[in-house]
PDB file of C-alpha atoms in Angstrom:
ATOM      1  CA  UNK A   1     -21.540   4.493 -18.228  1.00  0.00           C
ATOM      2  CA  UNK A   2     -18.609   5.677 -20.883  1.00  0.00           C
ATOM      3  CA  UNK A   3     -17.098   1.551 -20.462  1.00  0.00           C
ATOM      4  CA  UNK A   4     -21.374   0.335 -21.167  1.00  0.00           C
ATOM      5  CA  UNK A   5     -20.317  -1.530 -17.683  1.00  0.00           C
ATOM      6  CA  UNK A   6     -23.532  -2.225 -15.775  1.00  0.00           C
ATOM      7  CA  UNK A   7     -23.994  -0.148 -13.157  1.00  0.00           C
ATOM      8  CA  UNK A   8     -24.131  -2.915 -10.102  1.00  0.00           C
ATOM      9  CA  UNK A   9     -20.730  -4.153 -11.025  1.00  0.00           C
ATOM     10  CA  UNK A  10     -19.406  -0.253 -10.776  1.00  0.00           C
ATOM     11  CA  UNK A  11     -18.543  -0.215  -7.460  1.00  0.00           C
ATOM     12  CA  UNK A  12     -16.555  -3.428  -7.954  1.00  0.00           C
ATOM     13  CA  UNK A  13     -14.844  -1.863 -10.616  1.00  0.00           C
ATOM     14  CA  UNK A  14     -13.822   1.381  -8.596  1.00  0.00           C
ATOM     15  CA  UNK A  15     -12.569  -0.858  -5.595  1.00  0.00           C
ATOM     16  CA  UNK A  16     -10.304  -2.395  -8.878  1.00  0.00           C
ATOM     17  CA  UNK A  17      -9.300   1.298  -9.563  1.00  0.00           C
ATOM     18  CA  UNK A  18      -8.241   1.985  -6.018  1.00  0.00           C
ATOM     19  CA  UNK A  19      -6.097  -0.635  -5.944  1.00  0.00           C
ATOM     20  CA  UNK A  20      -3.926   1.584  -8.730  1.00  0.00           C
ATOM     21  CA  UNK A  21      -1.144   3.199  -6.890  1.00  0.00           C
ATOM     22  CA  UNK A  22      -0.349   0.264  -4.613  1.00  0.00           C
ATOM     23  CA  UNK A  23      -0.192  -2.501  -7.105  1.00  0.00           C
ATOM     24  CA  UNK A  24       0.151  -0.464 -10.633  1.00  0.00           C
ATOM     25  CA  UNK A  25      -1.188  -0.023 -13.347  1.00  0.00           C
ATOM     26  CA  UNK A  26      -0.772  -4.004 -14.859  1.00  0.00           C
ATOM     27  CA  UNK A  27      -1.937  -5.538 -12.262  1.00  0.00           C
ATOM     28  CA  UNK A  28      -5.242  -3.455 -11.961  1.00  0.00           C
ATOM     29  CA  UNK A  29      -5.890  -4.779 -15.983  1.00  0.00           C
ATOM     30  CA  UNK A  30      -5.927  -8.373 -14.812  1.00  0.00           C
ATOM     31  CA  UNK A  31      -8.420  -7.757 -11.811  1.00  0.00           C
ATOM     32  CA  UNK A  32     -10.478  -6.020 -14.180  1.00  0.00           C
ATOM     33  CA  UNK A  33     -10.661  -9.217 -16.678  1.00  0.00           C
ATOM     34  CA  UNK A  34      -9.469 -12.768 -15.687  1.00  0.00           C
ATOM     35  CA  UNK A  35      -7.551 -11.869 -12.566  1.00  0.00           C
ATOM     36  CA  UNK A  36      -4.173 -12.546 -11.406  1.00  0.00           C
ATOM     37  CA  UNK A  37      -2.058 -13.750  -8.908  1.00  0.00           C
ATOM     38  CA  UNK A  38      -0.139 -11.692  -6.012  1.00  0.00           C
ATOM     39  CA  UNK A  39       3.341 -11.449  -4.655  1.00  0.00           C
ATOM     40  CA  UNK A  40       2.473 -14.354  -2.247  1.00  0.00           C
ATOM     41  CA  UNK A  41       0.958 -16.724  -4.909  1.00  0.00           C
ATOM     42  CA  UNK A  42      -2.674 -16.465  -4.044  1.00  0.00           C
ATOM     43  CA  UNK A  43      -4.775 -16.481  -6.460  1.00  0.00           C
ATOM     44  CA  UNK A  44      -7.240 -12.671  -7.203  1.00  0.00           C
ATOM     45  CA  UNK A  45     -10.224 -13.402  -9.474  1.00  0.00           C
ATOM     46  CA  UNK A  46     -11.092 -10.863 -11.599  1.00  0.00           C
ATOM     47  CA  UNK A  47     -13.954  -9.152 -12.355  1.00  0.00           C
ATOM     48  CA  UNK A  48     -14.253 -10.476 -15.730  1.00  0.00           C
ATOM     49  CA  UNK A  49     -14.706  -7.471 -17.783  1.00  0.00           C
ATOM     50  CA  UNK A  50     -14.787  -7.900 -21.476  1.00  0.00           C
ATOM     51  CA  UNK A  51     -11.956  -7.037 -23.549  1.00  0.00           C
ATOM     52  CA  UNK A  52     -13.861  -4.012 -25.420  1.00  0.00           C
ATOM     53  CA  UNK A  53     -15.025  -2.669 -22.008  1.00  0.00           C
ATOM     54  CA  UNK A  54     -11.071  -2.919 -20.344  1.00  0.00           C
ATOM     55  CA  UNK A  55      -9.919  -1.238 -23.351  1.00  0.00           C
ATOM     56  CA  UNK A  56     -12.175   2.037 -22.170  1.00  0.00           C
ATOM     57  CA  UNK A  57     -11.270   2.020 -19.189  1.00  0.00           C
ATOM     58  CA  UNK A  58      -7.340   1.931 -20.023  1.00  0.00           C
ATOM     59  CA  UNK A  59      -8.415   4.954 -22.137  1.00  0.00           C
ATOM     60  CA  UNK A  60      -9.547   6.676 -19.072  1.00  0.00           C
ATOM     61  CA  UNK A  61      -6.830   5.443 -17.208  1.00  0.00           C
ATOM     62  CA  UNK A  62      -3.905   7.151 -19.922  1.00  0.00           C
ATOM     63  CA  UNK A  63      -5.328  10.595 -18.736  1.00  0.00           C
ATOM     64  CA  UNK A  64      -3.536  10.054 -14.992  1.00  0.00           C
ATOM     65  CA  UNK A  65       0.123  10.898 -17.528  1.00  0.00           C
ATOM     66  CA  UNK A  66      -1.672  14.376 -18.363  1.00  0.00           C
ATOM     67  CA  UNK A  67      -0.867  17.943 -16.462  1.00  0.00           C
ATOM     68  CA  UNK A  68      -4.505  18.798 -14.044  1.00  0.00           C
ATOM     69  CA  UNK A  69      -5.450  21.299 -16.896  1.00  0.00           C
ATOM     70  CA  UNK A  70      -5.103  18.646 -19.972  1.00  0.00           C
ATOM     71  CA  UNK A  71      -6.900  15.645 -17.198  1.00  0.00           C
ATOM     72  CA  UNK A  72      -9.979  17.841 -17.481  1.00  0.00           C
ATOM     73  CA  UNK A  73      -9.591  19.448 -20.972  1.00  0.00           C
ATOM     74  CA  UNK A  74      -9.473  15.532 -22.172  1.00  0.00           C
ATOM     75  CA  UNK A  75     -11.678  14.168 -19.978  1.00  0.00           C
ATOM     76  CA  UNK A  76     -14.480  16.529 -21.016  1.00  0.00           C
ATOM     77  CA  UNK A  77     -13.655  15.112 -24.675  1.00  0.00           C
ATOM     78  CA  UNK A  78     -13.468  11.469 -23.958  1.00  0.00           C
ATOM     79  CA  UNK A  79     -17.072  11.919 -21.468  1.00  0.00           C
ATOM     80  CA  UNK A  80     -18.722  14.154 -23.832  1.00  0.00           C
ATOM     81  CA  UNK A  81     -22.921  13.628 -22.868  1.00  0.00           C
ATOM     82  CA  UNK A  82     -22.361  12.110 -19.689  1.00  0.00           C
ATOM     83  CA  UNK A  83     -24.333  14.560 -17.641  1.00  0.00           C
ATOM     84  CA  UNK A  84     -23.080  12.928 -14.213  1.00  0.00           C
ATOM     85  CA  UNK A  85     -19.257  12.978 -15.711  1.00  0.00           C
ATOM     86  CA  UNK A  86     -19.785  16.693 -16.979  1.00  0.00           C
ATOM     87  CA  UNK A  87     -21.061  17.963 -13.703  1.00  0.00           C
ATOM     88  CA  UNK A  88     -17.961  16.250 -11.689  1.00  0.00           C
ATOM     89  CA  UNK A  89     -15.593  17.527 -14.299  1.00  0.00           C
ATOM     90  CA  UNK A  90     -16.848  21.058 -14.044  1.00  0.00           C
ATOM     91  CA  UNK A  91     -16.785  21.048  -9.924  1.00  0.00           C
ATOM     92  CA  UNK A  92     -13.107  19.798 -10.669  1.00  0.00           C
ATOM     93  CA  UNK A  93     -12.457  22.363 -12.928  1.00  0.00           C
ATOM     94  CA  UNK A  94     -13.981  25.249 -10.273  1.00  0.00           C
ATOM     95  CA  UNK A  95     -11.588  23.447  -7.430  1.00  0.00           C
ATOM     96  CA  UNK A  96      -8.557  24.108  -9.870  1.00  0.00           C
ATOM     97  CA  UNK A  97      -9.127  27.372 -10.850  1.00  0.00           C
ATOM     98  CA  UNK A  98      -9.574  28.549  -6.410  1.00  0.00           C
ATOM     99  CA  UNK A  99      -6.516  26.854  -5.937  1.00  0.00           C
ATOM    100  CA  UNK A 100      -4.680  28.987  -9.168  1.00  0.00           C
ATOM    101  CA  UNK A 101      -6.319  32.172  -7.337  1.00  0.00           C
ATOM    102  CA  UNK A 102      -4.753  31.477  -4.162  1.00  0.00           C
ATOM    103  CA  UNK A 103      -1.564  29.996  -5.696  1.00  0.00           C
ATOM    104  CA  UNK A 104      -1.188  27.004  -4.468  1.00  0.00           C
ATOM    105  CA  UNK A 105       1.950  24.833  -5.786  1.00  0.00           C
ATOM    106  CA  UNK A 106       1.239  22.606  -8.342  1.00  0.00           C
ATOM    107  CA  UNK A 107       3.340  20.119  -6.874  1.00  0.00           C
ATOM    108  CA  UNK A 108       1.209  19.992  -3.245  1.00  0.00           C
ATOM    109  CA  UNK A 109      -2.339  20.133  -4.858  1.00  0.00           C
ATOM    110  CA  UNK A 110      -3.585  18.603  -7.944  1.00  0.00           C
ATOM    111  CA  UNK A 111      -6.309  17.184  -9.660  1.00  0.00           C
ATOM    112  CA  UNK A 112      -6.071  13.310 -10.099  1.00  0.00           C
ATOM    113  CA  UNK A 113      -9.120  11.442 -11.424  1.00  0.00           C
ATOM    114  CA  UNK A 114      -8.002   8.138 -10.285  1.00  0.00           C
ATOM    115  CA  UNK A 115      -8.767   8.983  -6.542  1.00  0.00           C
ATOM    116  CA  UNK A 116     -11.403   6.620  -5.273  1.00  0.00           C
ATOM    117  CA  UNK A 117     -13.002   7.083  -2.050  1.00  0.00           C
ATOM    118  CA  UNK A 118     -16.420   6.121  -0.018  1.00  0.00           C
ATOM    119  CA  UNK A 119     -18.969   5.288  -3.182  1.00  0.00           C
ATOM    120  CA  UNK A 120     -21.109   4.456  -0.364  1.00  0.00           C
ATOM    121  CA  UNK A 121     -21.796   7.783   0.980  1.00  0.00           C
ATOM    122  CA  UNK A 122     -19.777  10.752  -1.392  1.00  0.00           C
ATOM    123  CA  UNK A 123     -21.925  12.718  -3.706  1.00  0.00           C
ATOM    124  CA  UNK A 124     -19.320  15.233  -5.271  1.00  0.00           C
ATOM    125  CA  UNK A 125     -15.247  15.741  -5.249  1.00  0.00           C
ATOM    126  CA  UNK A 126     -13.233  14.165  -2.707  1.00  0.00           C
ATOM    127  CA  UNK A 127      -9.932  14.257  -2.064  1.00  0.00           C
ATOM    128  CA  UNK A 128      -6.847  12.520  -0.400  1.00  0.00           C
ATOM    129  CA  UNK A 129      -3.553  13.918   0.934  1.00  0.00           C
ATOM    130  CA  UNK A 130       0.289  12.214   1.044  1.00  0.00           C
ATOM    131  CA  UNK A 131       3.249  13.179   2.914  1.00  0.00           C
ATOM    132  CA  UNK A 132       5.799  14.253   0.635  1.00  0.00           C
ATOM    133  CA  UNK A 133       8.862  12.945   2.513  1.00  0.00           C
ATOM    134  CA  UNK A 134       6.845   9.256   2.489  1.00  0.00           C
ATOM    135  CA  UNK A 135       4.580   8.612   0.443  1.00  0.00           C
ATOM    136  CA  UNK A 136       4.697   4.997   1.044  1.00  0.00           C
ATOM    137  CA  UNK A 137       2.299   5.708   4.139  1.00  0.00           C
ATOM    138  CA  UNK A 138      -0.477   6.168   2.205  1.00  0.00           C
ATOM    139  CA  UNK A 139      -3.134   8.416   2.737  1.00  0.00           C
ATOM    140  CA  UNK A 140      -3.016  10.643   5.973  1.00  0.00           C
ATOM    141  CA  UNK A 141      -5.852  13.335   5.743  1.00  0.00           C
ATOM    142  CA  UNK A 142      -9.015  12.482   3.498  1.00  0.00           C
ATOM    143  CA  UNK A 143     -12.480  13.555   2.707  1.00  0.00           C
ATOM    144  CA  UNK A 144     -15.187  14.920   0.674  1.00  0.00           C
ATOM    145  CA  UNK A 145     -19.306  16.612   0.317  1.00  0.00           C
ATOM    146  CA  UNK A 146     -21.521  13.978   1.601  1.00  0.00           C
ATOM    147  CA  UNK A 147     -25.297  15.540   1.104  1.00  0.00           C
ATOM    148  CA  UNK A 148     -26.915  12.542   2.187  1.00  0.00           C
ATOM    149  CA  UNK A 149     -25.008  11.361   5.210  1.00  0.00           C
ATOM    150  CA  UNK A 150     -26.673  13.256   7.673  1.00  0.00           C
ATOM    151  CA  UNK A 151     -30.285  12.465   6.800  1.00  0.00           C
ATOM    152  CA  UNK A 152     -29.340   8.502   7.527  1.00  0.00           C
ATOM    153  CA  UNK A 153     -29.049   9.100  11.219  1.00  0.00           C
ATOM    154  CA  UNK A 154     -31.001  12.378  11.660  1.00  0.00           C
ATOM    155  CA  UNK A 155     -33.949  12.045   9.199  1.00  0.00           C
ATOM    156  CA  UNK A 156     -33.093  15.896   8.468  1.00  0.00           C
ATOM    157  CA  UNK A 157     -31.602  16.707   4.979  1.00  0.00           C
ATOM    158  CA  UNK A 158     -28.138  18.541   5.227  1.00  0.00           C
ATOM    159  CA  UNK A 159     -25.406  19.012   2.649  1.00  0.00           C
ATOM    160  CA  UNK A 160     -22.233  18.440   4.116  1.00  0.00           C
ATOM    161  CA  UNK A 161     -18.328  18.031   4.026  1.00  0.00           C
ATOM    162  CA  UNK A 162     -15.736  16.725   5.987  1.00  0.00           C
ATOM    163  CA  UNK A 163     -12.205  14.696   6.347  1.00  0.00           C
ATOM    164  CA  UNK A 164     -10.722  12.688   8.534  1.00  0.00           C
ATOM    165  CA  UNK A 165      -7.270  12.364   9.755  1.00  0.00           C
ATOM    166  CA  UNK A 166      -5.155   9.432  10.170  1.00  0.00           C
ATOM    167  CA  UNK A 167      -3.771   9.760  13.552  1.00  0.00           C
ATOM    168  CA  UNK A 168      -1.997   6.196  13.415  1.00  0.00           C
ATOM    169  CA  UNK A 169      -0.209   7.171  10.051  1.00  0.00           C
ATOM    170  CA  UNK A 170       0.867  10.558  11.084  1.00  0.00           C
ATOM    171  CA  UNK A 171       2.654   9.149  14.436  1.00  0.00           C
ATOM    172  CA  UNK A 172       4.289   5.873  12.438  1.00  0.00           C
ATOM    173  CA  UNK A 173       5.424   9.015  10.038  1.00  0.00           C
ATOM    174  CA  UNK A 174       6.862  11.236  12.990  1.00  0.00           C
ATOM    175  CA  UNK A 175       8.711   8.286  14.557  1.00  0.00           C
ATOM    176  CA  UNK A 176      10.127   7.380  10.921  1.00  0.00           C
ATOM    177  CA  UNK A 177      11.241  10.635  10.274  1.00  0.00           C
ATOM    178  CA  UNK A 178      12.612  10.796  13.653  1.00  0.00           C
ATOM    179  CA  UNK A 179      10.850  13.904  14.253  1.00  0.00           C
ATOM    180  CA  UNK A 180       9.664  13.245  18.148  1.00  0.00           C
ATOM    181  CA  UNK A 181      11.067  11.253  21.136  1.00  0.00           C
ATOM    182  CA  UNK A 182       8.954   8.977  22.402  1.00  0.00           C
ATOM    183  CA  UNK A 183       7.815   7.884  25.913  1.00  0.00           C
ATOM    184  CA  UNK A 184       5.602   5.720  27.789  1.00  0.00           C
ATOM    185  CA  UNK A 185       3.353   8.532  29.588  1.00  0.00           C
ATOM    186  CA  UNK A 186       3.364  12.216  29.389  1.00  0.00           C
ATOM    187  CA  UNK A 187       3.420  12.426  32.858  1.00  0.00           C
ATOM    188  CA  UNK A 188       6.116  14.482  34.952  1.00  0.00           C
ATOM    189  CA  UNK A 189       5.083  13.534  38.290  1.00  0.00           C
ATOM    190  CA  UNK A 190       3.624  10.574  39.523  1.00  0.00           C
ATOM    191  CA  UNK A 191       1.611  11.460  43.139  1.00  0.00           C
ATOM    192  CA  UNK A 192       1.682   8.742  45.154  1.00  0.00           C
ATOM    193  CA  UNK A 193      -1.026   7.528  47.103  1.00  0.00           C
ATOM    194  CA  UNK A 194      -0.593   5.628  50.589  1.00  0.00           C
ATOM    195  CA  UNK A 195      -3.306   6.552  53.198  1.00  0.00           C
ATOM    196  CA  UNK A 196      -6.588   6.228  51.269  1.00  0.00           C
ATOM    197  CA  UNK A 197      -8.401   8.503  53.749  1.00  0.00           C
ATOM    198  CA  UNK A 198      -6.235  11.816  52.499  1.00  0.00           C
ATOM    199  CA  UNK A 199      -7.550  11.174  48.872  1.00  0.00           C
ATOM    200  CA  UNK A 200      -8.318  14.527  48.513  1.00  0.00           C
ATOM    201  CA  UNK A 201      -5.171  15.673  49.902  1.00  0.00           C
ATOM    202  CA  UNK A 202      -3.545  14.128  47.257  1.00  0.00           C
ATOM    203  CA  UNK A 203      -5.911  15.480  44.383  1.00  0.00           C
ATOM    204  CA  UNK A 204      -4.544  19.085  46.120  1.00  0.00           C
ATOM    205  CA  UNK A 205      -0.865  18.189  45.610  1.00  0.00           C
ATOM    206  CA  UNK A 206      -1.485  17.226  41.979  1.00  0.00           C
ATOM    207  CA  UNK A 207      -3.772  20.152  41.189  1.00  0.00           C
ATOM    208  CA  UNK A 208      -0.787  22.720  42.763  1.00  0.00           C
ATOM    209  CA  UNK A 209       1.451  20.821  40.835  1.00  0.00           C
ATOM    210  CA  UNK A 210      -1.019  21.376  37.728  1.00  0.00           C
ATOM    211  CA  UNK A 211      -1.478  24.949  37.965  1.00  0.00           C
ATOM    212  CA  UNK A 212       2.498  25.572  37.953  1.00  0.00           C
ATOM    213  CA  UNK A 213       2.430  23.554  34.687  1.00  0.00           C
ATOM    214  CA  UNK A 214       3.543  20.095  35.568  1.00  0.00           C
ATOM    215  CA  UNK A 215       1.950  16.698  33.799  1.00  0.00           C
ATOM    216  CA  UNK A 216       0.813  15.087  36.643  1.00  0.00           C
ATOM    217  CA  UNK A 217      -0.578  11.303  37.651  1.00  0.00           C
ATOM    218  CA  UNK A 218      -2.203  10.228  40.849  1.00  0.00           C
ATOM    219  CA  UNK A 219      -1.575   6.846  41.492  1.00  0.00           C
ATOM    220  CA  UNK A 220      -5.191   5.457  41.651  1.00  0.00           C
ATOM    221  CA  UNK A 221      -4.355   1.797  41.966  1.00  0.00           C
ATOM    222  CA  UNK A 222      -4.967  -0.981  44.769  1.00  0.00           C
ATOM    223  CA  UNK A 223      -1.618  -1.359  45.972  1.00  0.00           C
ATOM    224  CA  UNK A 224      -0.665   1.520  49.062  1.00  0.00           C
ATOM    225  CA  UNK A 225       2.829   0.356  49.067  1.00  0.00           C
ATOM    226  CA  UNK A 226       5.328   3.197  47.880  1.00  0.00           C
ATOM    227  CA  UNK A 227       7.862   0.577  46.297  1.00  0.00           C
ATOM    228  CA  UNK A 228       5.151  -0.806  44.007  1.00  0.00           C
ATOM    229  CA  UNK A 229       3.883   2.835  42.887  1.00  0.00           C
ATOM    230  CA  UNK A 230       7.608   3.815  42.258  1.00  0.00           C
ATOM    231  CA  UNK A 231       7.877   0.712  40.230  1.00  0.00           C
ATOM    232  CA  UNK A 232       4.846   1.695  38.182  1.00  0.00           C
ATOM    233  CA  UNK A 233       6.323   4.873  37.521  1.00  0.00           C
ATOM    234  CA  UNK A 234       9.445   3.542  36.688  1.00  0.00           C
ATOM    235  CA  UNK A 235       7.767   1.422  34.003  1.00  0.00           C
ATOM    236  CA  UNK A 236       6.204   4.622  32.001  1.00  0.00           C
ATOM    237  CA  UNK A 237       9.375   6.476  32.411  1.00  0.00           C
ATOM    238  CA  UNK A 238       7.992   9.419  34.668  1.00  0.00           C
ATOM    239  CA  UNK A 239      10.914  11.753  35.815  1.00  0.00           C
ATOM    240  CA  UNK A 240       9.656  12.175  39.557  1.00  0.00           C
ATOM    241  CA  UNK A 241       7.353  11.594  42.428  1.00  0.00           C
ATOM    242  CA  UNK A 242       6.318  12.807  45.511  1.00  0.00           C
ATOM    243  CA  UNK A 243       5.838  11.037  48.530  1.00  0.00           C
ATOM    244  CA  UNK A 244       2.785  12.122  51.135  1.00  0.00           C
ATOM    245  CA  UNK A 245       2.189  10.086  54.334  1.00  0.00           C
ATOM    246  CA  UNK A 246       1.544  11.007  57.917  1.00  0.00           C
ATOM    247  CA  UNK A 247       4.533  11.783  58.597  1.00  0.00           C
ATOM    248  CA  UNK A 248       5.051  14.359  55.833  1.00  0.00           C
ATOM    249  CA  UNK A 249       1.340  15.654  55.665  1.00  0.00           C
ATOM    250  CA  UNK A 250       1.483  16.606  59.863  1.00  0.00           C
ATOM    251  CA  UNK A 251       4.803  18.753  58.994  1.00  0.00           C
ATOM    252  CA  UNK A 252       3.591  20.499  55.839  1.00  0.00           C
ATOM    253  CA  UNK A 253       6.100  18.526  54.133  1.00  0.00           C
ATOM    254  CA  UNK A 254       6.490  16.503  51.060  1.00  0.00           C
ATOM    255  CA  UNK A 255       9.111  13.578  49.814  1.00  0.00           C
ATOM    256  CA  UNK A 256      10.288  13.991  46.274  1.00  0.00           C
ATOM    257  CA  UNK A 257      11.792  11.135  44.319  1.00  0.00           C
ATOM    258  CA  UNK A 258      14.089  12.083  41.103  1.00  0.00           C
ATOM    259  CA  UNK A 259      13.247   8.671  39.584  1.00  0.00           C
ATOM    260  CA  UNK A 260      15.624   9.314  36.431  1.00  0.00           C
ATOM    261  CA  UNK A 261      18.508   9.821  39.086  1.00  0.00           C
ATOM    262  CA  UNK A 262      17.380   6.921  40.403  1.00  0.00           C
ATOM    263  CA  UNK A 263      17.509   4.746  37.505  1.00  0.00           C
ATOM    264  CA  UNK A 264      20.921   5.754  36.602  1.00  0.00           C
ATOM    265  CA  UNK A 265      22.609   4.901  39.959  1.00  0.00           C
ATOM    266  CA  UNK A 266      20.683   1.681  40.034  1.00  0.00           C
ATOM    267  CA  UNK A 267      23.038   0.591  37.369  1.00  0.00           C
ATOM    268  CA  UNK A 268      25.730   1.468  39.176  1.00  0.00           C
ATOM    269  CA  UNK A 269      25.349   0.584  42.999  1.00  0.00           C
ATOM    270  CA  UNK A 270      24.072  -3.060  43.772  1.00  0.00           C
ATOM    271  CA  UNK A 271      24.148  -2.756  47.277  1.00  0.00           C
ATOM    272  CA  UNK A 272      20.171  -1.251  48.052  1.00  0.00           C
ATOM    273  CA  UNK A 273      20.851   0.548  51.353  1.00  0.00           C
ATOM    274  CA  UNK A 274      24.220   2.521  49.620  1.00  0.00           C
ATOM    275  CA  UNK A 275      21.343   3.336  46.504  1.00  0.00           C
ATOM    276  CA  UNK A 276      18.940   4.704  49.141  1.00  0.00           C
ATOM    277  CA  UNK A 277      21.398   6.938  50.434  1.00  0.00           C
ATOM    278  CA  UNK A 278      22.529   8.302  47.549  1.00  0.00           C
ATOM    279  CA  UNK A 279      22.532  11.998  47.058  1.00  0.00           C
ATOM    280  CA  UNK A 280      20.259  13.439  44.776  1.00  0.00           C
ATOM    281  CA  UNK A 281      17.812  10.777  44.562  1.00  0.00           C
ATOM    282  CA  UNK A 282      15.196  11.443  47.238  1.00  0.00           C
ATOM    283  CA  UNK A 283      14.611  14.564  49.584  1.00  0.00           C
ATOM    284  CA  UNK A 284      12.111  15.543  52.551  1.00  0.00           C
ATOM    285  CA  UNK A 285      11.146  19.377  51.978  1.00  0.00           C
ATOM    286  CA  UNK A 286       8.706  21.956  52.715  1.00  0.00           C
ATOM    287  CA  UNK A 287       5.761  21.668  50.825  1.00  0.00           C
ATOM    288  CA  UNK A 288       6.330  25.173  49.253  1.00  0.00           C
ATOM    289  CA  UNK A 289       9.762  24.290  48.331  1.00  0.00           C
ATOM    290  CA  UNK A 290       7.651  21.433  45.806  1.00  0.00           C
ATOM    291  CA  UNK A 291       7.729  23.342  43.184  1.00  0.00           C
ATOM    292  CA  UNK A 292      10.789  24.699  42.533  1.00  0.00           C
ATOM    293  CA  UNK A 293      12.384  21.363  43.550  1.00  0.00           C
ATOM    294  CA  UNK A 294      10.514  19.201  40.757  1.00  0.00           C
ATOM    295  CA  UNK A 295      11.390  22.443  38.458  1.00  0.00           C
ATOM    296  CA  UNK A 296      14.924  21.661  38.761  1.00  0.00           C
ATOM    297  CA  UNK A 297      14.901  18.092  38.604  1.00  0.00           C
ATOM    298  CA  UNK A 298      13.102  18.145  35.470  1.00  0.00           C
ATOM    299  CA  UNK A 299      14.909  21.098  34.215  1.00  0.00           C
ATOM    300  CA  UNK A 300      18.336  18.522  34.346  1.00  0.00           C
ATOM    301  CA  UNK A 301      16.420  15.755  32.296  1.00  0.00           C
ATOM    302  CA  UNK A 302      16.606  18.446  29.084  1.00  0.00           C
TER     303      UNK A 302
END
């Protein structure tokens, strides 16, 4: 309204504007007149803006250099008698002074006018959050009010606000920054599963295992051969399994596997009979010996 742009091209022009942190401020100019050409040599048509309307928005655009206080001091000059402008400038200005009260540091929150999110469904401020340590990523945790979102689906009118988080972002960020160790499953133990019939006598293994804490998967697959099931848990890295077939279930007993003791020797022993007598890696016990066993062998993988 301030740039005399028509008002069906706006939303063309904010897409432009969104466009400013990745690609700059140069770059956004020449989408917003004859357009320009990208890193890879394609071709961007512009919007074709005229020169007098560009210039206005480059005006607006100089107020992004300003401190949060002089954005909205000069943006309330520069918008004078836009009613829609003065209303968003004046929530912004409310939002700034409850984050002075509760003093928050200048350099985590801020106003910044350039943020452009959701034109198809926002109604008043929204905002978007970085990670300091790389702010490369992006955005990680956005929103905003929506007051007519609700009524789309539910007929029902209902002011509302919300954000959204970018689960994706915040993992690539963790495994950048090195901050967690990652692994195919979360699992501890892997129940194995060989007589179909005691299904539910394997649901009672993993639920004891459960209730002292353990991660636990059942083994829910086709294939009743223990070799194959160890191989699946081999493949998502689980540190142990236990082993229930007749034999074990008419003694009250229970085979346990240390599959990470296992893997180890493995590279050491070629010869399969020496591996499957190898201390350490597989044990018949009492059933209430389970869980202090699978304690310790998980307590050695720390």
């Amino acid at each position: 309204e301030y740039s005399g742009i028509p008002k069906d091209v706006a939303p063309d022009v904010f897409r432009v504007l969104d466009k400013l942190e990745k690609q700059g401020r140069e770059a956004v100019i020449l989408e917003l007149g004859p357009g320009r050409v990208d890193k890879s040599g394609d071709k961007i048509n512009g919007l074709g803006l005229p020169d007098n309307q560009i210039a206005y928005v480059e005006r607006f655009l100089d107020l992004a250099n300003l401190t949060p206080d002089e954005q909205l001091r000069e943006a309330s000059l520069l918008l004078a008698g836009i009613s829609s402008a003065e209303e968003g400038i004046d929530e912004l200005k409310q939002i700034q002074g409850f984050l002075d009260s509760m003093g928050t540091d200048p350099g985590k929150a801020k106003v910044d006018l350039t943020v452009v999110r959701g034109l198809g469904y926002y109604t008043g401020p929204v905002f978007e959050t970085f990670l300091l340590d790389l702010p490369e990523f992006g955005s990680v945790f956005s929103g905003g009010r929506y007051d007519h979102l609700v009524s789309r689906f539910s007929g029902q009118s209902m002011a509302g606000t919300g954000s959204s988080l970018g689960i994706d972002r915040f993992l690539a960020a963790l495994l950048k920054l090195k901050a967690i160790e990652t692994r195919k499953s979360c699992a501890d133990v892997l129940v194995t599963t060989m007589d179909k019939s005691r299904m539910s006598d394997y649901f009672k293994i993993a639920d004891r295992l459960r209730e002292a804490g353990f991660k636990v998967d059942i083994f829910l697959g086709n294939n009743r051969r223990v070799p194959k099931q160890l191989q699946y848990a081999d493949r998502l890295d689980i540190p142990a399994a236990v082993i229930c077939g007749s034999d074990e279930f008419d003694k009250d007993d229970v085979t346990i596997k240390d599959l990470v003791a296992g893997r180890e020797q493995s590279k050491d022993v070629k010869d399969r009979a020496e591996w499957l007598k190898a201390e350490d890696i597989q044990v018949t016990i009492s059933s209430d010996k389970m869980i202090d066993h699978i304690r310790s062998i998980l307590s050695r993988k720390k």
